PDB file of N, CA, C and O in Angstrom:
ATOM      1  N   MET X  77       0.863  -1.089   0.104  1.00 58.00           N
ATOM      2  CA  MET X  77       0.090   0.043  -0.063  1.00 58.00           C
ATOM      3  C   MET X  77       0.886   1.216  -0.214  1.00 58.00           C
ATOM      4  O   MET X  77       2.020   0.955   0.569  1.00 58.00           O
ATOM      5  N   CYS X  78       0.546   2.182  -0.671  1.00 71.00           N
ATOM      6  CA  CYS X  78       1.285   3.543  -0.700  1.00 71.00           C
ATOM      7  C   CYS X  78       1.354   4.218   0.762  1.00 71.00           C
ATOM      8  O   CYS X  78       0.488   3.856   1.560  1.00 71.00           O
ATOM      9  N   PRO X  79       2.343   4.856   0.894  1.00 69.00           N
ATOM     10  CA  PRO X  79       2.564   5.463   2.158  1.00 69.00           C
ATOM     11  C   PRO X  79       1.473   6.401   2.809  1.00 69.00           C
ATOM     12  O   PRO X  79       1.267   6.595   3.825  1.00 69.00           O
ATOM     13  N   ASP X  80       0.608   7.176   1.613  1.00 71.00           N
ATOM     14  CA  ASP X  80      -0.365   7.978   1.918  1.00 71.00           C
ATOM     15  C   ASP X  80      -1.692   7.375   2.086  1.00 71.00           C
ATOM     16  O   ASP X  80      -2.581   8.155   2.655  1.00 71.00           O
ATOM     17  N   CYS X  81      -1.980   6.241   1.499  1.00 79.00           N
ATOM     18  CA  CYS X  81      -3.186   5.539   1.394  1.00 79.00           C
ATOM     19  C   CYS X  81      -3.967   5.616   2.566  1.00 79.00           C
ATOM     20  O   CYS X  81      -5.132   5.872   2.683  1.00 79.00           O
ATOM     21  N   GLU X  82      -3.468   5.042   3.545  1.00 83.00           N
ATOM     22  CA  GLU X  82      -3.920   4.767   4.882  1.00 83.00           C
ATOM     23  C   GLU X  82      -4.406   6.137   5.673  1.00 83.00           C
ATOM     24  O   GLU X  82      -5.819   6.321   6.032  1.00 83.00           O
ATOM     25  N   ASP X  83      -3.544   6.916   5.422  1.00 83.00           N
ATOM     26  CA  ASP X  83      -3.932   8.527   5.914  1.00 83.00           C
ATOM     27  C   ASP X  83      -4.981   9.143   5.273  1.00 83.00           C
ATOM     28  O   ASP X  83      -6.026   9.510   5.961  1.00 83.00           O
ATOM     29  N   PHE X  84      -5.114   8.920   4.023  1.00 81.00           N
ATOM     30  CA  PHE X  84      -5.885   9.406   2.918  1.00 81.00           C
ATOM     31  C   PHE X  84      -7.459   8.747   3.522  1.00 81.00           C
ATOM     32  O   PHE X  84      -8.278   9.400   3.682  1.00 81.00           O
ATOM     33  N   ALA X  85      -7.554   7.434   3.478  1.00 85.00           N
ATOM     34  CA  ALA X  85      -8.556   6.787   3.843  1.00 85.00           C
ATOM     35  C   ALA X  85      -9.303   7.072   5.075  1.00 85.00           C
ATOM     36  O   ALA X  85     -10.422   7.191   5.394  1.00 85.00           O
ATOM     37  N   ARG X  86      -8.346   7.049   6.051  1.00 88.00           N
ATOM     38  CA  ARG X  86      -8.879   7.269   7.420  1.00 88.00           C
ATOM     39  C   ARG X  86      -9.473   8.878   7.535  1.00 88.00           C
ATOM     40  O   ARG X  86     -10.455   8.749   8.001  1.00 88.00           O
ATOM     41  N   THR X  87      -8.651   9.548   6.807  1.00 88.00           N
ATOM     42  CA  THR X  87      -9.308  11.056   7.126  1.00 88.00           C
ATOM     43  C   THR X  87     -10.513  11.238   6.075  1.00 88.00           C
ATOM     44  O   THR X  87     -11.622  11.765   6.662  1.00 88.00           O
ATOM     45  N   VAL X  88     -10.500  10.524   4.922  1.00 88.00           N
ATOM     46  CA  VAL X  88     -12.019  10.684   4.240  1.00 88.00           C
ATOM     47  C   VAL X  88     -13.070   9.943   5.058  1.00 88.00           C
ATOM     48  O   VAL X  88     -14.276  10.401   5.182  1.00 88.00           O
ATOM     49  N   LEU X  89     -12.692   8.887   5.729  1.00 92.00           N
ATOM     50  CA  LEU X  89     -13.615   8.325   6.499  1.00 92.00           C
ATOM     51  C   LEU X  89     -14.354   9.286   7.623  1.00 92.00           C
ATOM     52  O   LEU X  89     -15.438   9.010   7.980  1.00 92.00           O
ATOM     53  N   LEU X  90     -13.355   9.637   8.456  1.00 92.00           N
ATOM     54  CA  LEU X  90     -13.594  10.703   9.467  1.00 92.00           C
ATOM     55  C   LEU X  90     -14.537  11.966   8.942  1.00 92.00           C
ATOM     56  O   LEU X  90     -15.534  12.230   9.734  1.00 92.00           O
ATOM     57  N   LEU X  91     -14.276  12.454   7.608  1.00 92.00           N
ATOM     58  CA  LEU X  91     -15.037  13.400   7.213  1.00 92.00           C
ATOM     59  C   LEU X  91     -16.556  12.597   6.959  1.00 92.00           C
ATOM     60  O   LEU X  91     -17.601  13.523   7.221  1.00 92.00           O
ATOM     61  N   GLY X  92     -16.530  11.897   6.403  1.00 93.00           N
ATOM     62  CA  GLY X  92     -18.004  11.130   6.388  1.00 93.00           C
ATOM     63  C   GLY X  92     -18.578  10.902   7.676  1.00 93.00           C
ATOM     64  O   GLY X  92     -19.905  11.248   7.619  1.00 93.00           O
ATOM     65  N   GLN X  93     -17.919  10.486   8.539  1.00 95.00           N
ATOM     66  CA  GLN X  93     -18.442  10.023   9.952  1.00 95.00           C
ATOM     67  C   GLN X  93     -19.113  11.762  10.557  1.00 95.00           C
ATOM     68  O   GLN X  93     -20.023  11.738  11.166  1.00 95.00           O
ATOM     69  N   LEU X  94     -18.094  12.542  10.330  1.00 94.00           N
ATOM     70  CA  LEU X  94     -18.629  13.923  10.849  1.00 94.00           C
ATOM     71  C   LEU X  94     -19.871  14.386  10.108  1.00 94.00           C
ATOM     72  O   LEU X  94     -20.757  15.096  10.805  1.00 94.00           O
ATOM     73  N   ALA X  95     -19.841  14.367   8.733  1.00 94.00           N
ATOM     74  CA  ALA X  95     -21.008  14.770   8.284  1.00 94.00           C
ATOM     75  C   ALA X  95     -22.296  13.975   8.675  1.00 94.00           C
ATOM     76  O   ALA X  95     -23.381  14.683   8.762  1.00 94.00           O
ATOM     77  N   LEU X  96     -22.090  12.701   8.769  1.00 95.00           N
ATOM     78  CA  LEU X  96     -23.586  12.081   9.461  1.00 95.00           C
ATOM     79  C   LEU X  96     -23.632  12.537  10.762  1.00 95.00           C
ATOM     80  O   LEU X  96     -24.923  12.674  11.363  1.00 95.00           O
ATOM     81  N   TYR X  97     -22.742  12.988  11.707  1.00 96.00           N
ATOM     82  CA  TYR X  97     -22.910  13.459  12.851  1.00 96.00           C
ATOM     83  C   TYR X  97     -23.561  14.840  12.832  1.00 96.00           C
ATOM     84  O   TYR X  97     -24.548  15.108  13.686  1.00 96.00           O
ATOM     85  N   ALA X  98     -23.195  15.544  11.898  1.00 95.00           N
ATOM     86  CA  ALA X  98     -23.899  17.148  11.676  1.00 95.00           C
ATOM     87  C   ALA X  98     -25.229  17.064  11.363  1.00 95.00           C
ATOM     88  O   ALA X  98     -25.985  17.857  11.545  1.00 95.00           O
ATOM     89  N   ASP X  99     -25.680  15.853  10.814  1.00 95.00           N
ATOM     90  CA  ASP X  99     -26.867  15.722  10.326  1.00 95.00           C
ATOM     91  C   ASP X  99     -27.874  15.104  11.358  1.00 95.00           C
ATOM     92  O   ASP X  99     -29.234  15.348  11.444  1.00 95.00           O
ATOM     93  N   MET X 100     -27.252  14.746  12.610  1.00 95.00           N
ATOM     94  CA  MET X 100     -28.183  14.299  13.707  1.00 95.00           C
ATOM     95  C   MET X 100     -28.891  15.320  14.497  1.00 95.00           C
ATOM     96  O   MET X 100     -28.305  16.745  14.642  1.00 95.00           O
ATOM     97  N   ALA X 101     -29.898  15.146  14.956  1.00 95.00           N
ATOM     98  CA  ALA X 101     -30.555  16.057  15.947  1.00 95.00           C
ATOM     99  C   ALA X 101     -29.666  16.265  17.138  1.00 95.00           C
ATOM    100  O   ALA X 101     -29.289  15.215  17.639  1.00 95.00           O
ATOM    101  N   GLY X 102     -29.578  17.624  17.566  1.00 95.00           N
ATOM    102  CA  GLY X 102     -28.907  18.216  18.510  1.00 95.00           C
ATOM    103  C   GLY X 102     -27.135  17.907  18.395  1.00 95.00           C
ATOM    104  O   GLY X 102     -26.659  18.315  19.262  1.00 95.00           O
ATOM    105  N   ALA X 103     -26.958  18.009  17.189  1.00 95.00           N
ATOM    106  CA  ALA X 103     -25.578  18.089  16.727  1.00 95.00           C
ATOM    107  C   ALA X 103     -24.935  19.067  17.211  1.00 95.00           C
ATOM    108  O   ALA X 103     -25.579  20.320  16.903  1.00 95.00           O
ATOM    109  N   ASP X 104     -23.685  19.049  17.683  1.00 95.00           N
ATOM    110  CA  ASP X 104     -22.855  20.586  17.995  1.00 95.00           C
ATOM    111  C   ASP X 104     -22.315  21.179  16.460  1.00 95.00           C
ATOM    112  O   ASP X 104     -21.387  20.619  16.071  1.00 95.00           O
ATOM    113  N   LEU X 105     -23.034  21.752  15.753  1.00 94.00           N
ATOM    114  CA  LEU X 105     -22.525  22.480  14.630  1.00 94.00           C
ATOM    115  C   LEU X 105     -21.197  23.232  14.613  1.00 94.00           C
ATOM    116  O   LEU X 105     -20.463  23.186  13.467  1.00 94.00           O
ATOM    117  N   ASP X 106     -21.069  23.634  15.602  1.00 94.00           N
ATOM    118  CA  ASP X 106     -19.787  24.433  15.684  1.00 94.00           C
ATOM    119  C   ASP X 106     -18.843  23.657  15.744  1.00 94.00           C
ATOM    120  O   ASP X 106     -17.719  23.891  15.138  1.00 94.00           O
ATOM    121  N   PHE X 107     -18.805  22.508  16.510  1.00 94.00           N
ATOM    122  CA  PHE X 107     -17.865  21.505  16.421  1.00 94.00           C
ATOM    123  C   PHE X 107     -17.393  21.071  14.982  1.00 94.00           C
ATOM    124  O   PHE X 107     -16.526  20.699  14.815  1.00 94.00           O
ATOM    125  N   ALA X 108     -18.580  20.800  14.757  1.00 93.00           N
ATOM    126  CA  ALA X 108     -18.629  19.880  13.344  1.00 93.00           C
ATOM    127  C   ALA X 108     -17.814  21.031  12.260  1.00 93.00           C
ATOM    128  O   ALA X 108     -17.148  20.545  11.523  1.00 93.00           O
ATOM    129  N   ASP X 109     -18.335  22.192  12.307  1.00 91.00           N
ATOM    130  CA  ASP X 109     -17.594  23.005  11.491  1.00 91.00           C
ATOM    131  C   ASP X 109     -16.127  23.343  11.688  1.00 91.00           C
ATOM    132  O   ASP X 109     -15.383  23.380  10.499  1.00 91.00           O
ATOM    133  N   ALA X 110     -15.782  23.496  12.863  1.00 91.00           N
ATOM    134  CA  ALA X 110     -14.274  23.331  13.211  1.00 91.00           C
ATOM    135  C   ALA X 110     -13.464  21.990  12.750  1.00 91.00           C
ATOM    136  O   ALA X 110     -12.484  22.314  12.165  1.00 91.00           O
ATOM    137  N   VAL X 111     -14.146  21.064  13.113  1.00 92.00           N
ATOM    138  CA  VAL X 111     -13.353  19.957  12.967  1.00 92.00           C
ATOM    139  C   VAL X 111     -13.375  19.607  11.581  1.00 92.00           C
ATOM    140  O   VAL X 111     -12.387  19.028  10.881  1.00 92.00           O
ATOM    141  N   SER X 112     -14.381  19.770  10.678  1.00 89.00           N
ATOM    142  CA  SER X 112     -14.474  19.558   9.430  1.00 89.00           C
ATOM    143  C   SER X 112     -13.216  20.344   8.461  1.00 89.00           C
ATOM    144  O   SER X 112     -12.862  19.855   7.731  1.00 89.00           O
ATOM    145  N   SER X 113     -13.149  21.491   8.752  1.00 87.00           N
ATOM    146  CA  SER X 113     -12.130  22.289   8.335  1.00 87.00           C
ATOM    147  C   SER X 113     -10.779  21.879   8.570  1.00 87.00           C
ATOM    148  O   SER X 113      -9.983  21.803   7.536  1.00 87.00           O
ATOM    149  N   SER X 114     -10.522  21.308   9.783  1.00 88.00           N
ATOM    150  CA  SER X 114      -9.301  20.957  10.319  1.00 88.00           C
ATOM    151  C   SER X 114      -9.070  19.491   9.506  1.00 88.00           C
ATOM    152  O   SER X 114      -7.778  19.201   8.888  1.00 88.00           O
ATOM    153  N   LEU X 115     -10.057  18.574   9.369  1.00 89.00           N
ATOM    154  CA  LEU X 115      -9.528  17.422   8.778  1.00 89.00           C
ATOM    155  C   LEU X 115      -9.610  17.842   7.212  1.00 89.00           C
ATOM    156  O   LEU X 115      -8.632  17.023   6.369  1.00 89.00           O
ATOM    157  N   ALA X 116     -10.313  18.524   6.594  1.00 84.00           N
ATOM    158  CA  ALA X 116     -10.197  18.720   5.157  1.00 84.00           C
ATOM    159  C   ALA X 116      -8.755  19.544   4.776  1.00 84.00           C
ATOM    160  O   ALA X 116      -7.969  18.764   3.834  1.00 84.00           O
ATOM    161  N   VAL X 117      -8.107  20.390   5.567  1.00 84.00           N
ATOM    162  CA  VAL X 117      -7.025  20.827   5.414  1.00 84.00           C
ATOM    163  C   VAL X 117      -5.862  19.823   5.495  1.00 84.00           C
ATOM    164  O   VAL X 117      -4.753  19.704   4.768  1.00 84.00           O
ATOM    165  N   SER X 118      -6.046  18.682   6.369  1.00 83.00           N
ATOM    166  CA  SER X 118      -5.014  17.646   6.727  1.00 83.00           C
ATOM    167  C   SER X 118      -4.815  16.545   5.498  1.00 83.00           C
ATOM    168  O   SER X 118      -4.178  15.579   5.641  1.00 83.00           O
ATOM    169  N   LEU X 119      -6.035  16.511   4.595  1.00 80.00           N
ATOM    170  CA  LEU X 119      -5.885  15.507   3.678  1.00 80.00           C
ATOM    171  C   LEU X 119      -4.776  15.383   2.981  1.00 80.00           C
ATOM    172  O   LEU X 119      -4.509  16.387   2.249  1.00 80.00           O
ATOM    173  N   PRO X 120      -4.184  14.470   2.875  1.00 74.00           N
ATOM    174  CA  PRO X 120      -2.622  14.272   2.082  1.00 74.00           C
ATOM    175  C   PRO X 120      -3.208  14.210   0.861  1.00 74.00           C
ATOM    176  O   PRO X 120      -4.346  14.250   0.093  1.00 74.00           O
ATOM    177  N   GLU X 121      -2.025  14.545  -0.406  1.00 73.00           N
ATOM    178  CA  GLU X 121      -2.548  14.103  -1.767  1.00 73.00           C
ATOM    179  C   GLU X 121      -3.267  12.860  -1.825  1.00 73.00           C
ATOM    180  O   GLU X 121      -2.867  11.753  -1.225  1.00 73.00           O
ATOM    181  N   PRO X 122      -4.287  12.540  -2.881  1.00 72.00           N
ATOM    182  CA  PRO X 122      -5.230  11.446  -2.898  1.00 72.00           C
ATOM    183  C   PRO X 122      -3.907  10.341  -3.565  1.00 72.00           C
ATOM    184  O   PRO X 122      -3.166  10.853  -4.454  1.00 72.00           O
ATOM    185  N   PRO X 123      -3.914   9.314  -3.132  1.00 71.00           N
ATOM    186  CA  PRO X 123      -3.221   7.913  -3.818  1.00 71.00           C
ATOM    187  C   PRO X 123      -3.510   7.871  -5.392  1.00 71.00           C
ATOM    188  O   PRO X 123      -4.584   8.527  -5.959  1.00 71.00           O
ATOM    189  N   GLN X 124      -2.373   7.538  -6.135  1.00 74.00           N
ATOM    190  CA  GLN X 124      -2.175   7.586  -7.299  1.00 74.00           C
ATOM    191  C   GLN X 124      -3.424   6.447  -8.004  1.00 74.00           C
ATOM    192  O   GLN X 124      -3.880   5.555  -6.925  1.00 74.00           O
ATOM    193  N   GLY X 125      -4.398   6.921  -8.883  1.00 74.00           N
ATOM    194  CA  GLY X 125      -5.488   5.965  -9.348  1.00 74.00           C
ATOM    195  C   GLY X 125      -6.871   6.340  -8.640  1.00 74.00           C
ATOM    196  O   GLY X 125      -7.636   5.796  -8.990  1.00 74.00           O
ATOM    197  N   THR X 126      -6.629   7.213  -7.780  1.00 73.00           N
ATOM    198  CA  THR X 126      -7.987   7.745  -6.888  1.00 73.00           C
ATOM    199  C   THR X 126      -8.980   8.454  -8.277  1.00 73.00           C
ATOM    200  O   THR X 126     -10.250   8.144  -8.184  1.00 73.00           O
ATOM    201  N   PHE X 127      -8.220   9.199  -8.943  1.00 71.00           N
ATOM    202  CA  PHE X 127      -8.956  10.290 -10.027  1.00 71.00           C
ATOM    203  C   PHE X 127      -8.475   9.464 -11.469  1.00 71.00           C
ATOM    204  O   PHE X 127      -7.182   8.960 -11.387  1.00 71.00           O
ATOM    205  N   PRO X 128      -9.256   9.638 -12.385  1.00 73.00           N
ATOM    206  CA  PRO X 128      -8.801   9.419 -13.796  1.00 73.00           C
ATOM    207  C   PRO X 128      -7.588  10.325 -14.180  1.00 73.00           C
ATOM    208  O   PRO X 128      -7.220  11.305 -13.720  1.00 73.00           O
ATOM    209  N   ASP X 129      -6.538   9.736 -15.147  1.00 70.00           N
ATOM    210  CA  ASP X 129      -5.293  10.349 -15.499  1.00 70.00           C
ATOM    211  C   ASP X 129      -5.862  11.763 -16.120  1.00 70.00           C
ATOM    212  O   ASP X 129      -4.813  12.452 -16.155  1.00 70.00           O
ATOM    213  N   ASP X 130      -6.609  12.056 -16.708  1.00 65.00           N
ATOM    214  CA  ASP X 130      -7.135  13.206 -17.072  1.00 65.00           C
ATOM    215  C   ASP X 130      -7.849  14.486 -16.291  1.00 65.00           C
ATOM    216  O   ASP X 130      -8.355  15.206 -16.701  1.00 65.00           O
ATOM    217  N   TYR X 131      -7.762  13.836 -14.994  1.00 63.00           N
ATOM    218  CA  TYR X 131      -8.256  14.988 -14.144  1.00 63.00           C
ATOM    219  C   TYR X 131      -7.361  16.034 -13.637  1.00 63.00           C
ATOM    220  O   TYR X 131      -7.794  16.347 -12.417  1.00 63.00           O
ATOM    221  N   ASP X 132      -6.274  16.054 -14.196  1.00 59.00           N
ATOM    222  CA  ASP X 132      -5.385  17.231 -13.836  1.00 59.00           C
ATOM    223  C   ASP X 132      -5.574  18.515 -13.677  1.00 59.00           C
ATOM    224  O   ASP X 132      -5.152  19.479 -12.940  1.00 59.00           O
ATOM    225  N   ASP X 133      -6.891  18.800 -14.654  1.00 57.00           N
ATOM    226  CA  ASP X 133      -7.129  20.107 -14.409  1.00 57.00           C
ATOM    227  C   ASP X 133      -8.566  20.242 -14.024  1.00 57.00           C
ATOM    228  O   ASP X 133      -9.645  20.293 -14.877  1.00 57.00           O
ATOM    229  N   PRO X 134      -8.879  20.969 -12.835  1.00 61.00           N
ATOM    230  CA  PRO X 134     -10.254  21.030 -12.292  1.00 61.00           C
ATOM    231  C   PRO X 134     -11.124  22.266 -13.014  1.00 61.00           C
ATOM    232  O   PRO X 134     -12.334  22.031 -12.664  1.00 61.00           O
ATOM    233  N   ASN X 135     -10.504  22.847 -13.850  1.00 61.00           N
ATOM    234  CA  ASN X 135     -11.428  23.706 -14.450  1.00 61.00           C
ATOM    235  C   ASN X 135     -11.600  23.339 -16.112  1.00 61.00           C
ATOM    236  O   ASN X 135     -12.267  24.227 -16.657  1.00 61.00           O
ATOM    237  N   GLY X 136     -11.473  22.327 -16.131  1.00 62.00           N
ATOM    238  CA  GLY X 136     -11.445  21.366 -17.655  1.00 62.00           C
ATOM    239  C   GLY X 136     -12.880  20.471 -17.669  1.00 62.00           C
ATOM    240  O   GLY X 136     -13.091  20.271 -18.810  1.00 62.00           O
ATOM    241  N   GLY X 137     -13.643  20.400 -16.521  1.00 61.00           N
ATOM    242  CA  GLY X 137     -14.384  19.696 -16.589  1.00 61.00           C
ATOM    243  C   GLY X 137     -15.967  20.319 -16.787  1.00 61.00           C
ATOM    244  O   GLY X 137     -15.840  21.390 -17.054  1.00 61.00           O
ATOM    245  N   PRO X 138     -17.001  19.543 -16.770  1.00 62.00           N
ATOM    246  CA  PRO X 138     -18.269  20.228 -17.023  1.00 62.00           C
ATOM    247  C   PRO X 138     -18.750  21.329 -16.186  1.00 62.00           C
ATOM    248  O   PRO X 138     -18.219  21.189 -14.903  1.00 62.00           O
ATOM    249  N   ALA X 139     -19.706  22.207 -16.555  1.00 64.00           N
ATOM    250  CA  ALA X 139     -20.384  23.226 -15.607  1.00 64.00           C
ATOM    251  C   ALA X 139     -20.788  22.654 -14.480  1.00 64.00           C
ATOM    252  O   ALA X 139     -21.677  21.596 -14.716  1.00 64.00           O
ATOM    253  N   HIS X 140     -20.875  22.866 -13.285  1.00 60.00           N
ATOM    254  CA  HIS X 140     -21.728  22.503 -11.980  1.00 60.00           C
ATOM    255  C   HIS X 140     -22.855  23.187 -12.136  1.00 60.00           C
ATOM    256  O   HIS X 140     -23.203  24.192 -12.478  1.00 60.00           O
ATOM    257  N   PRO X 141     -23.874  22.839 -11.600  1.00 65.00           N
ATOM    258  CA  PRO X 141     -25.416  23.456 -11.624  1.00 65.00           C
ATOM    259  C   PRO X 141     -25.282  24.844 -10.878  1.00 65.00           C
ATOM    260  O   PRO X 141     -24.434  25.287  -9.904  1.00 65.00           O
ATOM    261  N   GLY X 142     -25.726  25.834 -11.558  1.00 68.00           N
ATOM    262  CA  GLY X 142     -25.694  26.897 -11.020  1.00 68.00           C
ATOM    263  C   GLY X 142     -24.641  27.908 -11.783  1.00 68.00           C
ATOM    264  O   GLY X 142     -24.465  29.046 -11.457  1.00 68.00           O
ATOM    265  N   GLU X 143     -23.821  27.256 -12.209  1.00 64.00           N
ATOM    266  CA  GLU X 143     -22.541  28.037 -13.121  1.00 64.00           C
ATOM    267  C   GLU X 143     -22.961  28.169 -14.590  1.00 64.00           C
ATOM    268  O   GLU X 143     -23.848  27.492 -15.230  1.00 64.00           O
ATOM    269  N   ASP X 144     -22.276  28.925 -15.186  1.00 65.00           N
ATOM    270  CA  ASP X 144     -22.590  29.788 -16.510  1.00 65.00           C
ATOM    271  C   ASP X 144     -21.976  28.330 -17.489  1.00 65.00           C
ATOM    272  O   ASP X 144     -20.532  28.130 -16.959  1.00 65.00           O
ATOM    273  N   SER X 145     -22.178  27.954 -18.718  1.00 54.00           N
ATOM    274  CA  SER X 145     -21.703  27.039 -19.452  1.00 54.00           C
ATOM    275  C   SER X 145     -20.533  27.692 -20.252  1.00 54.00           C
ATOM    276  O   SER X 145     -20.791  28.909 -20.435  1.00 54.00           O
TER     277      SER X 145
END
């Protein structure tokens, strides 16, 4: 396994669990906002093969909903 694969997978898992927590009734949304930002910034580079080879230009994809084409 690549050196950062485990860290990447663990951080993505934590972000997903935090998103589920934030949707729960009574969740501390200030906590979720603070922790989600910290987790997102700590993400290592995605492991090779996570995205297609031609995904190197994020501005080259299709327009997102609400964007001009």
